[in-house]
PDB file of C-alpha atoms in Angstrom:
ATOM      1  CA  MET A1082      31.240 -11.168  12.089  1.00  0.00           C
ATOM      2  CA  LYS A1083      29.818  -9.719  15.267  1.00  0.00           C
ATOM      3  CA  LYS A1084      29.353  -6.215  13.750  1.00  0.00           C
ATOM      4  CA  GLU A1085      28.461  -7.000  10.350  1.00  0.00           C
ATOM      5  CA  ILE A1086      25.512  -9.164  11.722  1.00  0.00           C
ATOM      6  CA  ARG A1087      24.737  -5.988  13.859  1.00  0.00           C
ATOM      7  CA  LYS A1088      25.111  -3.503  10.946  1.00  0.00           C
ATOM      8  CA  LEU A1089      22.638  -5.799   8.932  1.00  0.00           C
ATOM      9  CA  ARG A1090      19.960  -6.064  11.784  1.00  0.00           C
ATOM     10  CA  ASP A1091      20.260  -2.291  12.111  1.00  0.00           C
ATOM     11  CA  SER A1092      19.698  -1.651   8.591  1.00  0.00           C
ATOM     12  CA  PHE A1093      16.239  -4.023   8.384  1.00  0.00           C
ATOM     13  CA  LEU A1094      15.267  -2.291  11.742  1.00  0.00           C
ATOM     14  CA  TYR A1095      15.584   0.976   9.891  1.00  0.00           C
ATOM     15  CA  ALA A1096      14.005  -0.036   6.945  1.00  0.00           C
ATOM     16  CA  LEU A1097      10.898  -1.518   9.302  1.00  0.00           C
ATOM     17  CA  ARG A1098      11.089   2.068  11.086  1.00  0.00           C
ATOM     18  CA  GLY A1099      10.575   3.837   7.959  1.00  0.00           C
ATOM     19  CA  LEU A1100       7.506   1.714   6.459  1.00  0.00           C
ATOM     20  CA  ALA A1101       5.771   2.058  10.132  1.00  0.00           C
ATOM     21  CA  LEU A1102       6.511   5.962   9.603  1.00  0.00           C
ATOM     22  CA  CYS A1103       4.819   5.669   6.231  1.00  0.00           C
ATOM     23  CA  ILE A1104       1.863   3.675   7.636  1.00  0.00           C
ATOM     24  CA  ARG A1105       1.438   6.219  10.771  1.00  0.00           C
ATOM     25  CA  GLY A1106       1.876   9.095   8.778  1.00  0.00           C
ATOM     26  CA  GLU A1107       0.753   8.829   5.238  1.00  0.00           C
ATOM     27  CA  ARG A1108      -2.841   7.906   3.924  1.00  0.00           C
ATOM     28  CA  ASN A1109      -2.522   6.947   0.812  1.00  0.00           C
ATOM     29  CA  PHE A1110       0.054   4.404   1.929  1.00  0.00           C
ATOM     30  CA  ARG A1111      -3.028   2.628   4.028  1.00  0.00           C
ATOM     31  CA  VAL A1112      -5.161   3.311   1.063  1.00  0.00           C
ATOM     32  CA  HIS A1113      -2.729   1.104  -0.967  1.00  0.00           C
ATOM     33  CA  MET A1114      -2.507  -1.235   2.212  1.00  0.00           C
ATOM     34  CA  MET A1115      -6.046  -1.846   1.675  1.00  0.00           C
ATOM     35  CA  ALA A1116      -6.217  -2.404  -1.686  1.00  0.00           C
ATOM     36  CA  ALA A1117      -3.652  -4.900  -1.550  1.00  0.00           C
ATOM     37  CA  LEU A1118      -5.432  -6.712   1.104  1.00  0.00           C
ATOM     38  CA  TYR A1119      -8.811  -6.763  -0.670  1.00  0.00           C
ATOM     39  CA  VAL A1120      -6.940  -7.478  -4.095  1.00  0.00           C
ATOM     40  CA  THR A1121      -5.440 -10.643  -2.152  1.00  0.00           C
ATOM     41  CA  LEU A1122      -8.852 -11.717  -0.282  1.00  0.00           C
ATOM     42  CA  PHE A1123     -10.739 -11.506  -3.898  1.00  0.00           C
ATOM     43  CA  ALA A1124      -7.555 -13.440  -5.705  1.00  0.00           C
ATOM     44  CA  VAL A1125      -7.880 -16.305  -2.967  1.00  0.00           C
ATOM     45  CA  LEU A1126     -11.879 -16.603  -2.771  1.00  0.00           C
ATOM     46  CA  GLY A1127     -11.275 -16.473  -6.969  1.00  0.00           C
ATOM     47  CA  GLN A1128      -8.663 -19.401  -6.695  1.00  0.00           C
ATOM     48  CA  ALA A1129      -6.158 -16.927  -8.743  1.00  0.00           C
ATOM     49  CA  SER A1130      -3.294 -19.250 -10.183  1.00  0.00           C
ATOM     50  CA  ALA A1131       0.315 -18.799  -8.839  1.00  0.00           C
ATOM     51  CA  THR A1132       1.625 -17.055 -11.606  1.00  0.00           C
ATOM     52  CA  GLN A1133      -1.409 -14.381 -11.314  1.00  0.00           C
ATOM     53  CA  ALA A1134      -0.481 -14.178  -7.349  1.00  0.00           C
ATOM     54  CA  ALA A1135       3.135 -13.259  -8.164  1.00  0.00           C
ATOM     55  CA  ILE A1136       1.874 -10.820 -10.686  1.00  0.00           C
ATOM     56  CA  LEU A1137      -0.432  -9.356  -8.311  1.00  0.00           C
ATOM     57  CA  CYS A1138       2.453  -8.816  -5.637  1.00  0.00           C
ATOM     58  CA  VAL A1139       4.896  -7.294  -7.748  1.00  0.00           C
ATOM     59  CA  CYS A1140       1.957  -5.183  -8.465  1.00  0.00           C
ATOM     60  CA  PHE A1141       1.565  -4.276  -4.812  1.00  0.00           C
ATOM     61  CA  GLY A1142       5.281  -3.987  -4.014  1.00  0.00           C
ATOM     62  CA  LEU A1143       6.105  -1.586  -6.674  1.00  0.00           C
ATOM     63  CA  THR A1144       2.986   0.571  -5.930  1.00  0.00           C
ATOM     64  CA  MET A1145       3.983   0.312  -2.606  1.00  0.00           C
ATOM     65  CA  GLY A1146       7.734   0.916  -3.006  1.00  0.00           C
ATOM     66  CA  ALA A1147       6.290   4.418  -5.222  1.00  0.00           C
ATOM     67  CA  GLU A1148       4.734   5.426  -2.426  1.00  0.00           C
ATOM     68  CA  LEU A1149       7.356   5.136   0.264  1.00  0.00           C
ATOM     69  CA  MET A1150       9.692   6.517  -2.167  1.00  0.00           C
ATOM     70  CA  ASN A1151       7.109   9.675  -3.128  1.00  0.00           C
ATOM     71  CA  THR A1152       6.884  10.158   0.425  1.00  0.00           C
ATOM     72  CA  ALA A1153      10.867  10.355   1.013  1.00  0.00           C
ATOM     73  CA  VAL A1154      10.585  12.850  -1.661  1.00  0.00           C
ATOM     74  CA  GLU A1155       7.957  14.923  -0.145  1.00  0.00           C
ATOM     75  CA  ARG A1156       9.843  15.102   2.918  1.00  0.00           C
ATOM     76  CA  LEU A1157      12.932  16.240   1.558  1.00  0.00           C
ATOM     77  CA  CYS A1158      11.709  18.840  -0.432  1.00  0.00           C
ATOM     78  CA  ASP A1159       9.587  19.963   2.921  1.00  0.00           C
ATOM     79  CA  LYS A1160      12.947  19.967   4.706  1.00  0.00           C
ATOM     80  CA  HIS A1161      14.721  22.322   2.353  1.00  0.00           C
ATOM     81  CA  ALA A1162      12.229  24.347   1.005  1.00  0.00           C
ATOM     82  CA  SER A1163      12.007  27.709   2.466  1.00  0.00           C
ATOM     83  CA  GLY A1164       9.265  29.195   1.258  1.00  0.00           C
ATOM     84  CA  TYR A1165       7.132  28.370  -2.117  1.00  0.00           C
ATOM     85  CA  ASP A1166       9.607  26.771  -4.520  1.00  0.00           C
ATOM     86  CA  MET A1167       8.190  25.795  -8.229  1.00  0.00           C
ATOM     87  CA  LEU A1168      10.970  23.275  -8.274  1.00  0.00           C
ATOM     88  CA  VAL A1169      10.085  21.542  -4.797  1.00  0.00           C
ATOM     89  CA  ARG A1170       6.341  21.693  -6.605  1.00  0.00           C
ATOM     90  CA  ASP A1171       7.451  20.012  -9.726  1.00  0.00           C
ATOM     91  CA  ALA A1172       9.665  17.322  -8.044  1.00  0.00           C
ATOM     92  CA  LYS A1173       6.723  16.897  -5.273  1.00  0.00           C
ATOM     93  CA  ASP A1174       4.386  16.379  -8.031  1.00  0.00           C
ATOM     94  CA  ILE A1175       6.112  14.295 -10.644  1.00  0.00           C
ATOM     95  CA  ALA A1176       7.189  11.547  -7.973  1.00  0.00           C
ATOM     96  CA  ALA A1177       3.055  11.779  -7.485  1.00  0.00           C
ATOM     97  CA  ALA A1178       2.765  11.002 -10.962  1.00  0.00           C
ATOM     98  CA  ALA A1179       5.347   8.026 -10.589  1.00  0.00           C
ATOM     99  CA  VAL A1180       2.616   6.552  -7.782  1.00  0.00           C
ATOM    100  CA  PHE A1181      -0.234   7.293  -9.774  1.00  0.00           C
ATOM    101  CA  VAL A1182       1.175   5.584 -12.773  1.00  0.00           C
ATOM    102  CA  CYS A1183       1.944   2.683 -11.047  1.00  0.00           C
ATOM    103  CA  ALA A1184      -1.044   2.579  -9.350  1.00  0.00           C
ATOM    104  CA  LEU A1185      -3.002   3.033 -13.048  1.00  0.00           C
ATOM    105  CA  ALA A1186      -0.433  -0.299 -14.380  1.00  0.00           C
ATOM    106  CA  CYS A1187      -2.031  -2.257 -11.252  1.00  0.00           C
ATOM    107  CA  VAL A1188      -5.522  -1.585 -12.354  1.00  0.00           C
ATOM    108  CA  ALA A1189      -4.722  -2.739 -15.424  1.00  0.00           C
ATOM    109  CA  VAL A1190      -3.265  -5.906 -14.135  1.00  0.00           C
ATOM    110  CA  GLY A1191      -5.887  -6.126 -11.823  1.00  0.00           C
ATOM    111  CA  VAL A1192      -8.187  -6.144 -14.789  1.00  0.00           C
ATOM    112  CA  CYS A1193      -6.633  -8.319 -16.771  1.00  0.00           C
ATOM    113  CA  VAL A1194      -6.088 -11.202 -14.053  1.00  0.00           C
ATOM    114  CA  PHE A1195     -10.022 -10.798 -12.692  1.00  0.00           C
ATOM    115  CA  VAL A1196     -11.920 -10.031 -15.589  1.00  0.00           C
ATOM    116  CA  SER A1197     -10.109 -11.896 -18.240  1.00  0.00           C
ATOM    117  CA  GLY A1198      -8.546 -14.771 -16.154  1.00  0.00           C
ATOM    118  CA  GLY A1199     -12.224 -15.422 -15.137  1.00  0.00           C
ATOM    119  CA  VAL A1200     -10.950 -14.825 -11.076  1.00  0.00           C
ATOM    120  CA  LEU A1201     -13.495 -12.383 -10.321  1.00  0.00           C
ATOM    121  CA  LEU A1202     -16.078 -14.902 -11.662  1.00  0.00           C
ATOM    122  CA  CYS A1203     -15.172 -17.043  -9.668  1.00  0.00           C
ATOM    123  CA  ALA A1204     -14.767 -14.941  -6.611  1.00  0.00           C
ATOM    124  CA  LEU A1205     -18.589 -13.939  -6.623  1.00  0.00           C
ATOM    125  CA  ARG A1206     -19.136 -17.410  -6.856  1.00  0.00           C
ATOM    126  CA  CYS A1207     -17.394 -18.500  -3.748  1.00  0.00           C
ATOM    127  CA  MET A1208     -19.300 -15.518  -1.773  1.00  0.00           C
ATOM    128  CA  ALA A1209     -22.702 -16.241  -3.300  1.00  0.00           C
ATOM    129  CA  ALA A1210     -22.262 -19.953  -2.056  1.00  0.00           C
ATOM    130  CA  HIS A1211     -20.511 -18.873   0.764  1.00  0.00           C
ATOM    131  CA  ARG A1212     -22.711 -15.893   2.299  1.00  0.00           C
ATOM    132  CA  TRP A1213     -20.607 -15.540   5.643  1.00  0.00           C
ATOM    133  CA  VAL A1214     -17.676 -14.362   3.550  1.00  0.00           C
ATOM    134  CA  LEU A1215     -19.750 -11.655   2.240  1.00  0.00           C
ATOM    135  CA  ALA A1216     -20.773 -10.868   5.517  1.00  0.00           C
ATOM    136  CA  ALA A1217     -17.114 -10.845   6.721  1.00  0.00           C
ATOM    137  CA  LEU A1218     -16.438  -8.537   4.168  1.00  0.00           C
ATOM    138  CA  ALA A1219     -19.172  -6.511   5.000  1.00  0.00           C
ATOM    139  CA  VAL A1220     -17.873  -6.652   8.307  1.00  0.00           C
ATOM    140  CA  SER A1221     -14.401  -5.139   7.556  1.00  0.00           C
ATOM    141  CA  VAL A1222     -14.880  -2.548   5.520  1.00  0.00           C
ATOM    142  CA  PRO A1223     -15.662  -0.143   8.685  1.00  0.00           C
ATOM    143  CA  ALA A1224     -12.371  -0.953   9.959  1.00  0.00           C
ATOM    144  CA  ALA A1225     -10.435  -0.743   6.809  1.00  0.00           C
ATOM    145  CA  TRP A1226     -12.611   2.955   6.384  1.00  0.00           C
ATOM    146  CA  TRP A1227     -11.307   3.447   9.766  1.00  0.00           C
ATOM    147  CA  PHE A1228      -7.549   2.741   9.334  1.00  0.00           C
ATOM    148  CA  ILE A1229      -7.116   4.668   6.136  1.00  0.00           C
ATOM    149  CA  PHE A1230      -8.704   7.682   7.290  1.00  0.00           C
ATOM    150  CA  ARG A1231      -8.422   7.979  11.267  1.00  0.00           C
ATOM    151  CA  TYR A1232      -5.297   5.410  12.154  1.00  0.00           C
ATOM    152  CA  GLY A1233      -2.330   7.711  12.517  1.00  0.00           C
ATOM    153  CA  ARG A1234      -4.114  10.888  13.202  1.00  0.00           C
ATOM    154  CA  ILE A1235      -4.522  10.059  17.050  1.00  0.00           C
ATOM    155  CA  GLN A1236      -1.610  10.611  18.694  1.00  0.00           C
TER     156      GLN A1236
END
């Protein structure tokens, strides 16, 4: 029993290590993380329903999961390719296309939730009524920019 618990704990630690590697090494993953953060912020400000929030969470998970798989495919291809290989190029392009398709689907869901669902208008009203929210949002943008483009490059 103790060995099974250790194996389970180790599997979670390996998954967290993989997540940390992707956060540190993949700019596009950090882009998805920041997009999820800001979409979540606007959903809270816009008082999105529980169903709308759940749909957004599924979108975040699918897109970030696809990005993680894309990174795994790219690293495996880079490891096993010796020189230029058209099949490796195709595999990497197809994996990137999977992320792109997920991201497009998320944009479509976002339009439905925020525009058709009225969440964006409610969020904008909240920011107009509480200027400090807008100020906090403006202050967070340089930090997000740094996280996306600079984090992981300093070693």
